[in-house]
Amino acid sequence: MNRTPKVAAVHDLSGLGRCSLSVILPVLSVMGAQCCPLPTAVLSAHTAFPAPEVAAFQDLTGAMEQTLVHWEALHTSFDAIYSGFLGSLQQIDVLQSLIHRLRRKETLVLIDPVMGDHGRVYRTYTPEMCEQMIRLAAEADLITPNLTEAALLLGEPFHRIPTSQSGMEEWLRRLSLDGKRSVVVTGVSFTPKALGAGCLDCRSGKIRFAMAPLEPGHFFGTGDLFAAVLLGSLLRGETLSESTARAVDFIQKSVARTLAVGTPMLDGVQFEPLLRELL
Ligand code: PXL
């Protein structure tokens, strides 16, 4: 019988709006992985909710540093280190130390470079943070940018985001840093009726696209849901292209269900009833 894979999940915990740890924990658990949270911050709601002046935001950078010291003292090792939304330059530095100090040869380092969406950089993300994230993401085994983040990583203006398959293949090769890391780009679409992701597996050099019917709605937190399903699938031994297809399919079904129920976009997608499909 196989040991349960262990994941260090470096993400925030947001009370309202399904995203980050509140999505990643259930998905990884149902897919048979142990999720060890390293919370970066506790928020009353994710940052897209209105009324930021009354919002709770507890920065946990100090606790992150202390956790790293404790985990290192315990000689803890992980099958994967998986990071997402980070709140400050210092948090990116802590993540870098964590990777340098706890990574083993067999550890999969998945960095989701959460910096922006829909052609805009998140308001909490400074140019220095973008630069530091680009540097750190160069050390990842796998990155999962959306189109906006892909442009930021490549230093390309948003209007140059490719709309053709050959253009996206070229971006995937560039994002892989000449095959040094694997890449999954989300939000890819070449026809009005389909949306999905493109992946480049640095071990085989192969590029694949996984597409699903386009659902007419945008929801927060789908990037986190996507990367969590992708990672859960990879840790079960599925290939990058199989894992990408599984994640695309799961997001499409979750979005379709949410549209049918009609809950608000800020609440994220109704994935809970579909979790059993990931078993
Ligand atoms: O889903 C990305 C994300 C995660 N965590 C917080 C966010 C966002 C995106 O806006 O605000 C707190």
Coordinates of C-alpha atoms and ligand atoms in Angstrom, one line a residue:
M1 CA 0.0 0.0 0.0
N2 CA 1.3 3.5 -0.9
R3 CA 2.1 6.1 1.7
T4 CA -0.1 9.2 1.5
P5 CA 1.8 12.0 -0.3
K6 CA 2.5 15.0 1.8
V7 CA 2.0 18.6 0.6
A8 CA 3.2 21.8 2.2
A9 CA 0.5 24.3 1.1
V10 CA 1.7 28.0 1.3
H11 CA -1.6 29.9 0.8
D12 CA -3.9 32.3 2.7
L13 CA -7.1 31.3 4.5
S14 CA -10.0 33.5 3.4
G15 CA -13.4 33.2 5.2
L16 CA -15.7 34.2 2.4
G17 CA -15.3 33.3 -1.2
R18 CA -14.0 29.9 -2.1
C19 CA -10.3 30.2 -2.8
S20 CA -6.9 29.2 -1.5
L21 CA -6.7 26.9 1.5
S22 CA -10.5 26.5 1.8
V23 CA -10.5 24.9 -1.6
I24 CA -7.1 23.3 -1.6
L25 CA -7.6 21.3 1.7
P26 CA -10.7 19.5 0.6
V27 CA -9.5 18.8 -2.9
L28 CA -6.1 17.4 -1.8
S29 CA -7.8 15.3 0.9
V30 CA -10.4 13.8 -1.4
M31 CA -7.6 13.0 -3.9
G32 CA -5.7 11.1 -1.2
A33 CA -2.9 13.6 -0.3
Q34 CA -2.1 15.0 3.1
C35 CA -2.3 18.8 3.0
C36 CA -0.1 20.6 5.6
P37 CA -1.2 24.2 5.6
L38 CA 1.3 27.0 6.0
P39 CA -1.1 29.9 6.2
T40 CA 0.3 33.2 4.9
A41 CA -2.6 35.3 6.2
V42 CA -6.2 35.0 7.5
L43 CA -8.7 37.2 5.8
S44 CA -12.4 37.8 6.5
A45 CA -13.0 37.5 2.7
H46 CA -10.8 37.4 -0.4
T47 CA -9.6 40.7 -1.7
A48 CA -12.2 41.0 -4.5
F49 CA -15.1 41.5 -1.9
P50 CA -16.1 45.1 -1.3
A51 CA -15.5 47.2 1.9
P52 CA -11.8 46.5 2.2
E53 CA -11.6 49.2 5.0
V54 CA -13.6 47.0 7.4
A55 CA -12.0 43.7 6.2
A56 CA -9.9 41.6 8.6
F57 CA -6.4 40.9 7.3
Q58 CA -4.1 39.2 9.7
D59 CA -0.6 38.9 8.2
L60 CA 1.1 35.7 9.3
T61 CA 4.7 36.3 8.0
G62 CA 6.1 35.9 11.5
A63 CA 4.3 32.6 12.0
M64 CA 5.5 31.4 8.6
E65 CA 9.1 32.0 9.5
Q66 CA 8.6 30.2 12.8
T67 CA 6.9 27.3 11.1
L68 CA 9.8 26.9 8.8
V69 CA 12.3 26.8 11.7
H70 CA 10.0 24.2 13.4
W71 CA 9.6 22.0 10.3
E72 CA 13.3 22.1 9.7
A73 CA 14.1 21.1 13.3
L74 CA 11.6 18.1 12.8
H75 CA 13.5 17.1 9.6
T76 CA 10.1 17.2 7.8
S77 CA 10.1 16.4 4.1
F78 CA 7.4 16.9 1.6
D79 CA 6.4 15.2 -1.7
A80 CA 5.3 18.6 -2.9
I81 CA 5.6 22.3 -1.9
Y82 CA 2.7 24.2 -3.4
S83 CA 2.4 28.0 -3.2
G84 CA -0.2 30.5 -4.3
F85 CA -1.3 34.1 -3.3
L86 CA 1.4 35.8 -1.3
G87 CA 0.8 39.1 0.5
S88 CA 4.3 40.8 0.6
L89 CA 7.8 40.8 -0.6
Q90 CA 8.9 39.3 2.7
Q91 CA 6.5 36.4 2.2
I92 CA 8.1 35.6 -1.2
D93 CA 11.5 35.5 0.6
V94 CA 10.1 33.1 3.3
L95 CA 8.8 30.8 0.5
Q96 CA 12.2 30.9 -1.1
S97 CA 13.9 29.9 2.2
L98 CA 11.3 27.1 2.6
I99 CA 12.1 25.8 -0.9
H100 CA 15.9 26.0 -0.3
R101 CA 15.8 24.4 3.1
L102 CA 13.1 21.7 2.8
R103 CA 13.2 20.7 -0.9
R104 CA 14.5 17.1 -1.5
K105 CA 15.5 15.6 -4.8
E106 CA 12.0 14.0 -5.2
T107 CA 10.0 17.1 -4.0
L108 CA 7.7 18.6 -6.6
V109 CA 7.8 22.4 -6.3
L110 CA 4.6 23.8 -7.8
I111 CA 4.5 27.6 -7.8
D112 CA 1.2 29.2 -8.8
P113 CA 2.4 32.7 -9.5
V114 CA -0.8 34.4 -8.4
M115 CA -0.2 38.0 -9.5
G116 CA -3.3 39.1 -11.5
D117 CA -6.2 38.2 -13.8
H118 CA -8.1 39.6 -16.8
G119 CA -5.2 41.8 -17.9
R120 CA -4.8 43.5 -14.4
V121 CA -2.3 43.1 -11.7
Y122 CA -3.8 42.5 -8.2
R123 CA -3.8 45.8 -6.3
T124 CA -1.7 44.2 -3.4
Y125 CA 1.0 43.2 -5.9
T126 CA 3.9 45.7 -6.3
P127 CA 6.3 45.7 -9.3
E128 CA 9.1 44.5 -6.8
M129 CA 6.9 41.5 -5.8
C130 CA 6.4 40.7 -9.5
E131 CA 10.2 40.7 -10.1
Q132 CA 10.9 38.6 -7.1
M133 CA 8.1 36.1 -8.0
I134 CA 9.6 35.8 -11.5
R135 CA 13.0 35.0 -9.9
L136 CA 11.5 32.5 -7.5
A137 CA 9.3 30.8 -10.1
A138 CA 12.5 30.0 -12.1
E139 CA 13.2 27.4 -9.4
A140 CA 9.9 25.7 -9.7
D141 CA 9.4 22.3 -11.3
L142 CA 5.9 23.4 -12.4
I143 CA 4.1 26.7 -12.7
T144 CA 0.4 27.3 -13.4
P145 CA -0.1 30.9 -14.6
N146 CA -3.3 32.2 -16.1
L147 CA -2.9 34.3 -19.3
T148 CA -2.3 37.6 -17.4
E149 CA 0.4 36.0 -15.3
A150 CA 2.0 34.3 -18.3
A151 CA 2.3 37.8 -19.9
L152 CA 3.8 39.2 -16.7
L153 CA 6.3 36.3 -16.4
L154 CA 7.4 36.9 -20.0
G155 CA 7.5 40.7 -19.7
E156 CA 5.0 40.9 -22.6
P157 CA 2.2 43.5 -22.8
F158 CA -1.3 42.0 -22.3
H159 CA -2.4 42.8 -25.9
R160 CA 0.3 40.3 -27.1
I161 CA -1.4 37.3 -25.4
P162 CA -1.6 34.7 -28.2
T163 CA -5.0 33.8 -29.7
S164 CA -3.6 31.0 -31.9
Q165 CA -2.4 27.6 -31.0
S166 CA 1.0 28.1 -32.5
G167 CA 1.4 31.4 -30.7
M168 CA 0.5 29.7 -27.4
E169 CA 2.9 26.9 -28.1
E170 CA 5.7 29.4 -28.5
W171 CA 4.7 31.1 -25.1
L172 CA 4.7 27.7 -23.4
R173 CA 8.2 27.0 -24.7
R174 CA 9.4 30.4 -23.5
L175 CA 7.6 29.9 -20.1
S176 CA 9.4 26.6 -19.7
L177 CA 12.7 28.4 -19.7
D178 CA 14.0 26.1 -22.5
G179 CA 12.5 23.0 -20.9
K180 CA 13.8 23.6 -17.4
R181 CA 10.4 23.6 -15.8
S182 CA 6.9 22.3 -16.8
V183 CA 4.1 24.8 -17.4
V184 CA 0.3 24.7 -17.4
V185 CA -1.3 27.9 -18.7
T186 CA -5.0 28.3 -17.8
G187 CA -7.7 30.3 -19.5
V188 CA -6.6 29.3 -23.0
S189 CA -9.1 29.7 -25.8
F190 CA -8.8 29.4 -29.6
T191 CA -12.5 29.2 -30.5
P192 CA -15.5 31.1 -29.1
K193 CA -17.0 27.9 -27.7
A194 CA -14.1 26.3 -25.9
L195 CA -11.9 27.2 -22.9
G196 CA -9.1 25.2 -21.3
A197 CA -5.4 24.9 -20.6
G198 CA -2.2 24.3 -22.4
C199 CA 0.7 22.3 -20.9
L200 CA 4.3 21.6 -21.6
D201 CA 5.8 18.6 -19.8
C202 CA 9.6 19.3 -19.5
R203 CA 10.3 15.6 -19.1
S204 CA 8.9 14.7 -22.6
G205 CA 9.0 18.2 -24.1
K206 CA 5.5 17.5 -25.3
I207 CA 2.8 20.3 -25.5
R208 CA -0.8 19.4 -25.1
F209 CA -4.1 21.3 -24.9
A210 CA -7.1 20.3 -22.9
M211 CA -10.4 22.0 -23.8
A212 CA -13.9 22.0 -22.4
P213 CA -17.1 23.7 -23.5
L214 CA -16.9 27.4 -22.6
E215 CA -19.3 28.3 -19.7
P216 CA -20.5 31.9 -19.8
G217 CA -19.3 33.1 -16.4
H218 CA -16.2 34.1 -14.4
F219 CA -15.7 33.0 -10.8
F220 CA -13.1 33.8 -8.2
G221 CA -10.9 31.0 -6.9
T222 CA -11.0 28.8 -10.0
G223 CA -7.3 29.1 -10.4
D224 CA -6.7 27.6 -7.0
L225 CA -9.2 24.9 -7.6
F226 CA -7.5 24.1 -10.9
A227 CA -4.0 23.9 -9.5
A228 CA -5.2 21.8 -6.5
V229 CA -6.9 19.2 -8.8
L230 CA -3.8 19.2 -11.1
L231 CA -1.5 18.6 -8.1
G232 CA -3.7 15.9 -6.6
S233 CA -3.7 14.1 -9.9
L234 CA 0.1 14.4 -10.4
L235 CA 0.6 13.0 -6.9
R236 CA -1.5 10.0 -7.9
G237 CA 1.0 9.3 -10.7
E238 CA -1.0 10.7 -13.6
T239 CA 0.9 12.5 -16.3
L240 CA 0.9 16.3 -16.7
S241 CA -1.4 16.1 -19.7
E242 CA -3.9 13.7 -18.0
S243 CA -3.8 15.9 -14.9
T244 CA -4.4 19.0 -16.9
A245 CA -7.4 17.4 -18.7
R246 CA -8.8 16.3 -15.3
A247 CA -8.5 19.8 -13.9
V248 CA -10.1 21.5 -17.0
D249 CA -13.0 19.1 -16.9
F250 CA -13.5 19.6 -13.1
I251 CA -13.5 23.4 -13.4
Q252 CA -16.0 23.3 -16.3
K253 CA -18.4 21.1 -14.4
S254 CA -18.1 23.2 -11.3
V255 CA -18.7 26.4 -13.2
A256 CA -21.7 24.9 -15.1
R257 CA -23.2 23.8 -11.8
T258 CA -22.7 27.2 -10.3
L259 CA -24.3 28.9 -13.2
A260 CA -27.3 26.5 -12.9
V261 CA -27.7 27.3 -9.2
G262 CA -27.1 31.0 -9.8
T263 CA -25.0 31.9 -6.7
P264 CA -22.8 35.1 -6.8
M265 CA -19.5 35.2 -8.7
L266 CA -17.7 36.4 -5.6
D267 CA -18.7 33.2 -3.7
G268 CA -16.7 31.1 -6.1
V269 CA -17.8 27.8 -7.6
Q270 CA -20.1 25.1 -6.1
F271 CA -17.5 22.4 -6.2
E272 CA -18.5 20.5 -3.0
P273 CA -21.1 18.3 -4.6
L274 CA -18.6 17.3 -7.3
L275 CA -15.7 16.4 -5.0
R276 CA -16.7 12.7 -5.1
E277 CA -15.8 12.7 -8.8
L278 CA -12.1 13.2 -7.8
L279 CA -12.0 10.1 -5.5
Ligands
PXL1 O1 -7.6 33.0 -5.9 C1 -6.5 33.8 -5.7 C2 -6.6 34.5 -4.4 C3 -6.3 33.9 -3.2 N1 -6.4 34.5 -2.1 C4 -6.8 35.8 -2.0 C5 -7.2 36.5 -3.1 C6 -7.1 35.9 -4.4 C7 -7.5 36.6 -5.6 O2 -7.9 37.7 -5.6 O3 -7.7 37.7 -3.0 C8 -6.9 36.5 -0.6

